[in-house]
Each structure stands twice: as C-alpha cells, then as structure tokens.
Phi, psi and omega in degrees: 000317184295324205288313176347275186325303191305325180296321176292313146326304149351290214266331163308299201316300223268347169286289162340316209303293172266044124259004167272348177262349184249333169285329180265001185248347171272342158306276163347278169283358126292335164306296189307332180307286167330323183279265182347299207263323178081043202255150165280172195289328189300246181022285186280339150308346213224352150280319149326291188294309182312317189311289177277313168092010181242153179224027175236126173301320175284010161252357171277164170254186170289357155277337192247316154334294168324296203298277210322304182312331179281308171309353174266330206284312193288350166296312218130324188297101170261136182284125077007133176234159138254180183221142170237041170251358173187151181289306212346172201231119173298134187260153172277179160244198219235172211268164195297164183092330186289335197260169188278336164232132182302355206259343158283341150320283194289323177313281177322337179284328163321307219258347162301298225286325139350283165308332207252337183261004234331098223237257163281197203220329167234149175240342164325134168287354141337298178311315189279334199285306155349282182311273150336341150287320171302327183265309164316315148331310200300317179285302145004293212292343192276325190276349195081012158240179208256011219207089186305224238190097187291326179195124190016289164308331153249050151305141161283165168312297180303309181310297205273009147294299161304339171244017157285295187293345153285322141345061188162316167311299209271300189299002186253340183289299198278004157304288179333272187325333176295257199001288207283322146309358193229029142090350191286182172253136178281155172266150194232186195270218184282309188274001158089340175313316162217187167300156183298191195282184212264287191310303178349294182284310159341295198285331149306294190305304178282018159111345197280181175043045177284151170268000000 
C-alpha cells in the first residue's frame, strides 16, 4: 500500500510539473509585459483586477494568468523570449507554401504556434532545424549511421512525417494538461475512449468549441 501511494504521489508530482512551469513562465511575461507597456503600478493592479478581479499574480490560477496575459497582448504587448546564452541571430522560417513537402509546411506552422502556447521558449527555425537533428539522428543511429538531418528543409517524406507526428504528439499532450488544470472537461473522440484529434484539442486549448 505504502509502495501504491508513493507511485502515486510521483505521477501527481510529475503531472503538476508543467503547469507549474507554464505559471511561472506566464509571470514572467507579464511582468515583462508591464516594463514593455510603462504602466505605472495603479494602472497595472487595476488591470490585473479588471482581467480577473485578482489584482495579485501569485493569487491567480492558470485560466486567469492566461486571461490577465491576453489583456496585455490587446494593450500592445507582443511576447518574446530572449535567449542570452548566445549572440547568434536566428533565422525565421519562411512562409507557408515554400517548402518542398507540405508536411514541412504543417511542422513550422506547429512549432510557431507552439512557440505562441509557449510550449518552447524558441520558435525559430534555427530551433526547429535543432529539433530535426535530433530527432533524425535518433532514427539513424538504429541504421549505423551517425548523422541527423541539418536542416529542416531537406527532409524526406518519411523524416517529416515522423517528426511531424511527434510535434503533435508532444504539443497536444501538454495542452491535454493545461485543458484539465484550468478545471475543463477535455474533449474525447467519438466512442468516448481517449482524448480528440490533435486539431481538436488545439481548438479547445484556444476557447474554440466549448460545449
């Protein structure tokens, strides 16, 4: 019974972790928000209470954080990370249409709109070319070779398949969590058995298709 509990406590633990990480990091960027926009504190306690009716971040849950965040976003406030761990200068990627397979098309629109759920912390393609090495490596190594996928763009079909569906995987799992921390009922699929498709859940996480 003691070993039961302990497991159980673990996977609660490891489930809470990232929304405690996605709460500190929407602190983060309202503060930042605040500095950006130049509000004086009245101003910003009193936008904070319109938003919420709380006019302390740390007395918010994760829906109102949120919410408290759109309202800075509807001020003017666009968010940013920066990373100072390094100058390099980041490439963007390149507009939808551009690519040689649409299923490369559909990564970059993941891994911006990621970046936008902030899911990751870069959304750049430097990052995602990253990303795609890593994952192309992994798949590799199992053939004897030694050697990812530099970049995004020359992927094969089968590569930006596989790694289109883990993207989709991973941004839909931490949605999944959001959803259900923020008190809703997730939408599941027809026979009621797991949760919905990928668009599904997106279109949840972002207010659309509420029952």
């Amino acid at each position: 019974m003691l070993e039961t509990n302990q497991k159980a406590h673990v996977q609660t633990n490891a489930q809470a972790h990232p929304v405690a990480q996605h709460k500190k990091r929407l602190i983060t960027l309202i503060n930042v928000a605040k500095g950006s926009l130049q509000l004086d504190e009245a101003i910003y306690r009193a936008m904070l209470k319109n938003a919420t009716g709380k006019d302390s971040l740390r007395a918010m849950n994760l829906p109102e954080l949120e919410q408290a965040l759109e309202v800075f976003k509807q001020k003017g406030f666009k968010p940013t990370v920066t990373n100072n761990k390094t100058a390099v200068k980041r490439r963007l990627s390149p507009a939808a249409g551009k690519s040689k397979l649409a299923s490369i098309d559909k990564i970059r629109a993941i891994w911006i709109t990621m970046g936008h759920h902030l899911v990751i912390q870069d959304n750049s393609e430097s990052a995602l070319d990253a990303y795609v090495r890593r994952m192309t490596l992994r798949s590799r190594i199992t053939n004897n070779q030694t050697q990812g996928v530099d970049a995004t763009a020359w992927m094969t079909e089968p590569q930006a398949y596989k790694v289109l569906e883990s993207l989709k995987n991973w941004h839909k799992r931490v949605l999944i969590e959001r959803i259900i921390a923020r008190g809703e009922r997730l939408k599941m699929n027809e026979a009621g058995t797991r949760p919905a498709n990928y668009e599904v859940i997106v279109a949840q996480y972002e207010g659309h298709g509420h029952e």
